[in-house]
Amino acid sequence: MADIIFRTEGITKVYETGEVKVYALAGVDLALYKSELTVLLGPSGSGKSTLLNILGGLDHATDGRVWFEDTELTDMSDRGLTKYRRDHVGFVFQFYNLVPSLTARENVQLVTDVAPDPMPAEEALDLVGLGKRMDHFPSEMSGGEQQRVAIARAIAKRPQILLCDEPTGALDSTTGVQVLEVLRDINERFGTTTVVITHNAEIQRMAHRVIFFQDGKISETRENKDRLAPSEIVW
Amino acid sequence: MQAIDQKLLRDFKRLWVQAVAIALVLACGVAILLTSVGMYNALSETRLAYYERNRFADVFAETTRAPLSLLPEIAQIDGVQSIEARISGFAILDIPGRTRTAVGHILSYPETAEPVLNVPLLLSGRFPDPASTDEVVVNAPFAQEHGFAPGDTFSANLEGQKRELVIVGTVLSPEFIYTIGPGALMPDNAAFGIIWMSERAAAAAFDMTGAFNNITLSLTAGFRPEPVIDALDTLLEPFGGRRAYDRATQVSDAFLDAEINQLKGMAAILPPIFFGISGFLVSMVMSRIITLERSEIGLLKAIGYSNTEICLHYLMLAGLIAVVGVGLGWIAGTALAQSTARQYAEFFDFPYVIFRVSYWVYAAAGLAGIATTSLGAAQAAMKAARLAPAVAMQPPAPPRFKRSLIDDAMARMRLAQSTVMILRSLLRWPLRSFLTSMGLALAVASVIAATFINDALDEIVERAFFQTNRQDAMLLFAEDVPEAVLEDVRNLPGVLQAESQQFHAAILRHGYLSKRSAVEARRAGTDLSRVLDSDGLPVDVPPGGIVLSDRLAAHLDVQPGEKIEVAFLTGKRETFDITVTELVGLHFGLGAYMDFEYMNALFRQAPRVSTVNVTLDENETDALHAVIKETPRITGIVEMNENRRSFQETIEENIVVMNSIYIAVAVLITIGVTYNAARIQLSERARELASLRILGFGRGEVSYILVGEMMLIALVAQPFGWAIGAYIAFLMSSNFTSDLYQIPLVLNPARFSFASLVVLGAALGSALIVRRRLDRLDLVAVMKTRE
């Protein structure tokens, strides 16, 4: 088996609202491997996004431990996590989260301005097939295009990990497939470890491995012997 | 340019109306700071330089006639550095082409060298030839007013001898930066001039050969004037010396000082208000931007931007607003400083152009502007930096509304849901509603503070010119003359009514407190120049008593019924203990009043008069002036109508400018506050209001919620604005009051309504502009956005 890139030991995340405690994660042990494309599957509120946030250094676990390669993220300072995100992690979100006042190119430059070894913004946009729409503002683009800008922005720093939270959630099937194609292309071309959260069961078929979530815990892990190309997926 | 800086510029461009609305308020603060501090520095530094270069004296004294042989003794007084003895007198002038008389203050110019002190600065021509008896130099403003150039002539009635004088030069003097004639209330350079003539000529004219009647001293550095004044008084006493005084009592310096203090007060009171409001506006707008850009902040953090970078990003947005505000403030301040400088140039006669605002004042005003906006943005920027990225990516939790007693009350009142929404929103963010309201209250206060001066000056004019001094003119005599002169005056052409009045300089003492003042005496029942009590009723001073103005009484800490010591400096120069019988309000000068008969009895003399107050038949004014020009005993005529006219013209001119500025400022504040508040309301409630529209509410009904809330806040602001305005008026009236004049606190309900109308109107206008955006709201798009 390939090298482990992420490892977690019994992580829990508790949200307290008044007197009610909500367990978003209730003891998750997990290992993710280098260059693997993993799909996290599960209904809303099952803890997928919380896990992704903790892996991406956006949030701290309430309990348990997390490692990125040999670095423990568990109690890392804010400053340390900022550097970790800046150097290693690329994010793709359901609602693209583009800065509306910046063009596609400038949105990507937001990353290339601060990353240690980025690719040119133009190259990243070429990779997602938007080389000709670089100077358009988000409002001038379709949802699929916006999401591809978001992916270009995520990969422009040449991240080791790409964390995607419902990347096709706001898209129709055809556009969604285009976005998935890009993700798989990146994964294969650069060997970027890719984690895709979805509650769309069809998408699991393109993954190396699928991890099922239920009530803040992993309910099942399954390896795909026969992966499908995104173009073969329909929903 | 980095992408995040692109974002900064585009955000600024998107927010430009709001940004400019804030920047304009900030600009007001910067402009006023620039003008007041700049003018304050310019005036005080120039005064200092002018005084030093032209050796302005420290101590001044007048006597009746003292021998020159006294000078060595005066020079021996401890602390005296140099002395200048002069001959001084007044003369009626007859100026070619002018029917009215003018008054000249004549000063001797030394024969051998240039004066040791109060050196006049020659602007054109030359100084008079020591041997000449008809050559004079005059102060430049007087020359300019009459179009005089060296070589021109006019005549003067010198102690009964009418003489033709030749102007050989024009000068300015540090003694006469503010030039005001005897008895006059306003400078009038046409009616009053300063004339320097050779010592020999002056001595001959005023019978002062071997003598002097005016002396000025300069002191060794660090020496206090009081002991010198005492020693000088002792020496001059046998020669009719009136008590010597220091710069604080010298008329020109006192007026200049009052102006400088006013600038200091203005710099201290007004700019902080504007800076405070712009800081508040920035804080309000920045908090909202950060709420709106929550997910972008989360994203920037997810990408790897540090807390500091994000904090700086938002601080720089505030910084851009500050840069625009400061820039506008600099431009406006420079223009305002120039116009203020022009006003000063009218009132004060300085030889050099000094009204330059130094660079450090620009820098300081700029820094103050940037500091306040940064401070306003700091809290919001820190909040952005502190947002946990995972939380920031989530939409914010809906604001918590709780039921309270007020809700029950609203339910009982059966208010419409839209009204309930307005009230609940106000109560949900009470601090924000309160601060918004305070911003508008300050706008109301600004109008009240500006227009209050109108009423105060109207009151001064009414009191001073129409109630107290009702005479058409005052005739001044070189020295007191028997009251029989009244008959002669009544026989002058055009004189309808004549009344006598006597003036004496005196030192009033109560315990260790003392004050120099003129004591006026007039007959009971006098009609033209009256003393009025606080209700405006004429007061007849009872024999045996003295009536003081309330400010003079405050100086002396004396109450009616207590005795004060009155040491007369003129007449028989005796000292009496006199009971204070009443205090009266007075806007000009410090007044002390006695009964005419009683004063003459104290001096054991037949009734004498110093001035005669007259009413005139306007048709015969020219004839009267023609006679006065030939009447040696009369040294001056003060035409009250001229004074009234010039006073009113001056204040009206200034007030129109000042009021326009303040009203513009109030409107700017109102627009800044209301427009920003309404925009924030709109952005917070876009979904809510769009939902209402989808539910079937009309445009008017929906905009009622937005405009209604703003107008309710504006209405709540009014009483606060009135209170703050009244307080600022009170501060102005007490801060701007000096020995020279007092600004009465006049609070006129009409001005309050006017202020409210201006602010409510501007608020409605700004809210309606935002309402137009509401009308254009794209319902589908709004409902689709994520927040």
XYZ file of C-alpha atoms in Angstrom, chain B residues 352-699:
348
model
C 3.548 90.607 5.777
C 1.502 87.819 4.259
C 1.533 85.333 7.057
C -1.514 83.259 6.415
C 0.340 80.186 5.376
C -0.599 76.855 6.892
C 2.608 74.983 7.599
C 3.193 71.483 6.303
C 3.189 69.848 9.682
C -0.411 71.015 10.232
C -1.372 69.257 6.988
C 0.515 66.186 8.141
C -1.049 66.250 11.614
C -4.587 66.732 10.253
C -3.982 63.875 7.797
C -2.647 61.590 10.481
C -5.558 62.420 12.777
C -7.972 61.536 9.954
C -6.251 58.250 9.164
C -5.958 57.373 12.847
C -9.673 57.888 13.538
C -10.842 55.860 10.547
C -8.373 53.094 11.386
C -9.666 53.129 14.919
C -13.207 52.900 13.586
C -12.253 50.006 11.316
C -10.045 48.265 13.873
C -12.809 46.409 15.663
C -14.338 45.109 12.443
C -10.941 44.195 10.973
C -9.991 42.325 14.142
C -13.289 40.509 13.976
C -12.463 39.480 10.424
C -9.062 38.267 11.551
C -10.565 36.342 14.462
C -13.270 34.594 12.393
C -12.497 30.885 12.510
C -12.251 29.794 8.866
C -14.610 26.850 9.241
C -17.204 29.084 10.875
C -16.693 31.829 8.344
C -17.547 29.465 5.511
C -20.940 28.782 7.050
C -23.710 31.299 6.609
C -24.092 33.388 9.773
C -26.687 32.291 12.251
C -29.867 34.375 11.989
C -29.918 37.188 14.540
C -31.555 36.210 17.768
C -34.796 37.968 18.512
C -36.366 37.432 21.900
C -39.772 38.365 23.132
C -39.724 41.114 25.663
C -42.127 43.360 27.491
C -41.935 45.744 24.558
C -43.203 43.008 22.246
C -46.176 42.479 24.502
C -46.807 46.198 24.444
C -46.576 46.213 20.651
C -48.983 43.308 20.490
C -51.443 45.148 22.672
C -51.201 48.171 20.450
C -52.065 45.990 17.466
C -49.314 47.513 15.349
C -48.933 46.505 11.735
C -46.339 43.783 11.173
C -44.174 46.167 9.203
C -44.130 48.620 12.130
C -43.302 45.764 14.467
C -40.388 44.870 12.196
C -39.100 48.423 12.399
C -39.344 48.595 16.175
C -37.908 45.145 16.706
C -34.930 45.918 14.495
C -34.239 49.095 16.475
C -34.394 47.188 19.726
C -32.383 44.259 18.397
C -29.396 46.520 17.749
C -29.914 49.191 20.398
C -26.315 50.404 20.408
C -26.213 50.760 16.652
C -29.584 52.533 16.605
C -28.433 54.801 19.402
C -25.143 55.699 17.720
C -26.859 56.334 14.380
C -29.271 58.575 16.209
C -26.373 60.370 17.916
C -24.737 60.980 14.544
C -27.885 62.722 13.356
C -28.182 64.543 16.685
C -24.742 66.020 16.048
C -25.931 67.205 12.642
C -28.872 68.967 14.321
C -26.498 70.404 16.903
C -24.205 71.706 14.203
C -27.018 73.752 12.649
C -28.142 75.033 16.036
C -24.607 76.004 17.006
C -24.202 77.945 13.770
C -27.544 79.697 13.790
C -27.324 80.437 17.516
C -24.644 82.994 16.697
C -27.205 84.814 14.504
C -29.535 85.257 17.419
C -26.724 86.085 19.787
C -25.484 88.828 17.478
C -29.016 90.085 16.851
C -29.410 90.295 20.583
C -26.095 92.137 20.899
C -27.063 94.597 18.184
C -30.503 95.111 19.653
C -29.141 95.579 23.139
C -26.069 97.633 22.301
C -27.344 99.742 19.419
C -31.059 100.050 19.852
C -31.724 99.724 23.577
C -28.596 100.925 25.356
C -26.981 103.349 22.931
C -29.764 105.116 21.122
C -27.882 108.268 20.217
C -27.087 109.121 16.599
C -23.625 110.346 17.527
C -21.259 111.016 20.392
C -19.185 114.201 20.507
C -15.868 113.702 22.283
C -13.886 116.455 24.020
C -10.149 116.597 24.600
C -10.785 117.041 28.316
C -13.864 117.378 30.486
C -15.733 120.601 29.872
C -18.399 122.397 31.953
C -21.884 121.091 31.335
C -22.803 124.451 29.872
C -21.352 123.099 26.640
C -24.659 121.292 26.228
C -26.248 124.586 25.182
C -23.539 125.137 22.563
C -24.024 121.629 21.250
C -27.793 122.107 21.011
C -27.093 125.134 18.829
C -24.974 123.117 16.373
C -26.716 122.520 13.041
C -28.936 119.438 12.959
C -28.680 118.611 16.679
C -32.134 117.726 18.013
C -31.361 116.420 21.453
C -28.205 116.506 23.571
C -27.364 114.731 26.821
C -24.280 114.800 28.979
C -22.107 111.929 30.016
C -18.904 111.738 31.999
C -16.193 109.063 31.741
C -13.351 108.355 34.114
C -10.753 105.643 34.022
C -10.562 103.891 37.369
C -9.179 100.884 39.126
C -11.912 98.966 40.931
C -10.767 96.834 43.844
C -12.513 94.266 45.972
C -10.216 92.502 48.415
C -7.181 91.334 46.502
C -9.039 91.452 43.166
C -8.827 94.497 40.950
C -9.828 95.495 37.459
C -9.269 98.554 35.332
C -12.446 99.922 33.800
C -14.116 103.099 32.666
C -16.707 104.496 35.078
C -19.543 106.255 33.279
C -21.819 108.793 34.858
C -25.072 110.133 33.452
C -28.086 111.952 34.726
C -31.099 110.020 35.978
C -33.755 109.646 33.308
C -31.241 109.954 30.491
C -32.831 108.826 27.270
C -30.061 108.371 24.703
C -27.416 106.303 26.428
C -29.026 104.092 29.017
C -28.138 101.372 31.473
C -30.522 98.432 31.234
C -31.231 95.628 33.652
C -31.658 92.010 32.589
C -35.315 92.635 31.700
C -34.305 95.481 29.424
C -35.711 98.152 31.748
C -33.675 101.343 32.228
C -31.774 101.524 35.497
C -31.120 104.845 37.228
C -28.074 104.515 39.400
C -28.949 105.734 42.893
C -26.697 108.464 44.282
C -24.085 106.933 46.547
C -23.926 103.684 44.641
C -22.281 102.078 41.654
C -23.792 99.631 39.158
C -21.487 97.010 37.633
C -21.810 94.728 34.643
C -22.126 91.117 35.735
C -18.797 90.161 34.119
C -16.988 92.951 35.963
C -18.671 91.867 39.208
C -17.559 88.300 38.532
C -13.975 89.507 38.042
C -14.107 91.262 41.371
C -16.178 88.555 43.040
C -18.584 91.144 44.368
C -22.331 90.997 45.056
C -24.855 93.854 45.258
C -24.720 95.379 48.723
C -20.952 94.953 49.071
C -18.544 97.874 48.898
C -15.738 98.212 46.372
C -12.848 100.633 46.267
C -12.900 102.932 43.230
C -9.547 104.603 42.522
C -10.104 107.242 39.836
C -7.173 107.732 37.472
C -8.467 110.964 35.967
C -10.111 114.046 37.384
C -9.071 114.578 40.978
C -7.546 111.088 41.139
C -9.164 110.291 44.456
C -10.191 106.914 45.858
C -13.640 106.186 47.291
C -15.447 103.204 48.796
C -18.737 102.830 46.979
C -21.555 100.309 47.456
C -22.501 98.128 44.518
C -26.248 98.559 44.156
C -27.063 96.413 41.168
C -25.575 94.212 38.449
C -26.553 94.541 34.789
C -25.922 92.412 31.691
C -23.712 94.017 29.063
C -22.375 92.612 25.792
C -19.625 95.096 24.966
C -16.797 95.915 27.370
C -16.848 95.922 31.160
C -19.173 98.606 32.457
C -19.371 100.543 35.721
C -21.991 103.249 36.168
C -22.620 106.077 38.629
C -25.037 108.934 39.017
C -23.880 112.134 37.287
C -24.639 114.467 40.185
C -23.098 112.073 42.672
C -19.856 111.786 40.721
C -19.513 115.544 40.395
C -20.239 115.864 44.105
C -17.498 113.313 44.873
C -15.070 115.381 42.823
C -16.386 118.568 44.430
C -16.805 120.205 41.042
C -19.477 121.902 39.023
C -20.981 119.382 36.556
C -18.575 118.546 33.746
C -18.998 116.366 30.690
C -16.606 114.141 28.694
C -18.965 113.413 25.843
C -22.271 114.657 24.629
C -24.768 112.207 23.156
C -26.914 113.695 20.423
C -29.721 112.857 18.071
C -29.439 114.453 14.659
C -31.519 115.653 11.813
C -30.067 113.580 9.017
C -30.555 116.338 6.449
C -28.123 118.554 8.282
C -25.336 116.058 8.876
C -23.024 117.731 6.359
C -23.487 121.120 7.949
C -22.797 119.650 11.375
C -19.545 118.049 10.175
C -18.474 121.285 8.569
C -18.877 123.093 11.902
C -17.184 120.350 13.917
C -14.141 120.507 11.644
C -13.731 124.100 12.784
C -14.500 123.510 16.472
C -11.237 123.039 18.349
C -12.643 121.678 21.601
C -14.270 118.699 19.939
C -11.666 115.996 19.325
C -13.906 113.415 17.850
C -17.318 112.378 16.722
C -18.508 108.799 16.876
C -21.363 108.239 14.493
C -23.406 105.431 15.962
C -25.367 104.909 12.757
C -22.100 104.250 10.940
C -21.109 101.854 13.686
C -24.419 100.051 13.515
C -24.211 99.763 9.777
C -20.618 98.551 9.701
C -21.204 96.103 12.559
C -24.245 94.637 10.899
C -22.603 94.474 7.502
C -19.569 92.710 8.878
C -21.476 90.168 10.897
C -24.011 89.539 8.191
C -21.244 88.851 5.704
C -19.467 86.501 8.086
C -22.637 84.855 9.233
C -23.893 84.077 5.766
C -20.582 82.358 5.020
C -20.444 80.591 8.360
C -24.064 79.458 8.304
C -23.733 78.088 4.808
C -20.665 76.134 5.852
C -22.307 74.699 8.955
C -25.530 73.815 7.213
C -23.545 72.125 4.448
C -21.640 70.252 7.119
C -24.867 69.188 8.847
C -26.292 67.976 5.553
C -23.077 66.059 4.859
C -23.173 64.405 8.269
C -26.823 63.512 7.784
C -26.228 62.041 4.350
C -23.150 60.199 5.597
C -25.043 58.687 8.509
C -28.435 58.053 6.895
C -27.203 56.816 3.557
C -24.783 54.384 5.145
C -27.269 53.198 7.731
C -29.963 52.686 5.088
C -27.595 50.843 2.753
C -26.636 48.537 5.583
C -30.280 48.002 6.444
C -30.995 47.178 2.843
C -28.161 44.715 2.539
C -29.093 43.012 5.804
C -32.708 42.796 4.945
C -32.665 42.286 1.205
C -33.882 38.693 1.587
C -36.482 39.635 4.126
C -37.822 42.518 2.069
C -37.718 40.481 -1.150
C -39.675 37.740 0.616
C -42.288 40.295 1.570
C -42.497 41.416 -2.026
C -42.928 37.812 -3.136
C -45.640 37.448 -0.547
C -47.475 40.299 -2.188
C -46.350 43.446 -0.389
C -46.236 46.500 -2.619
C -43.113 48.601 -3.183
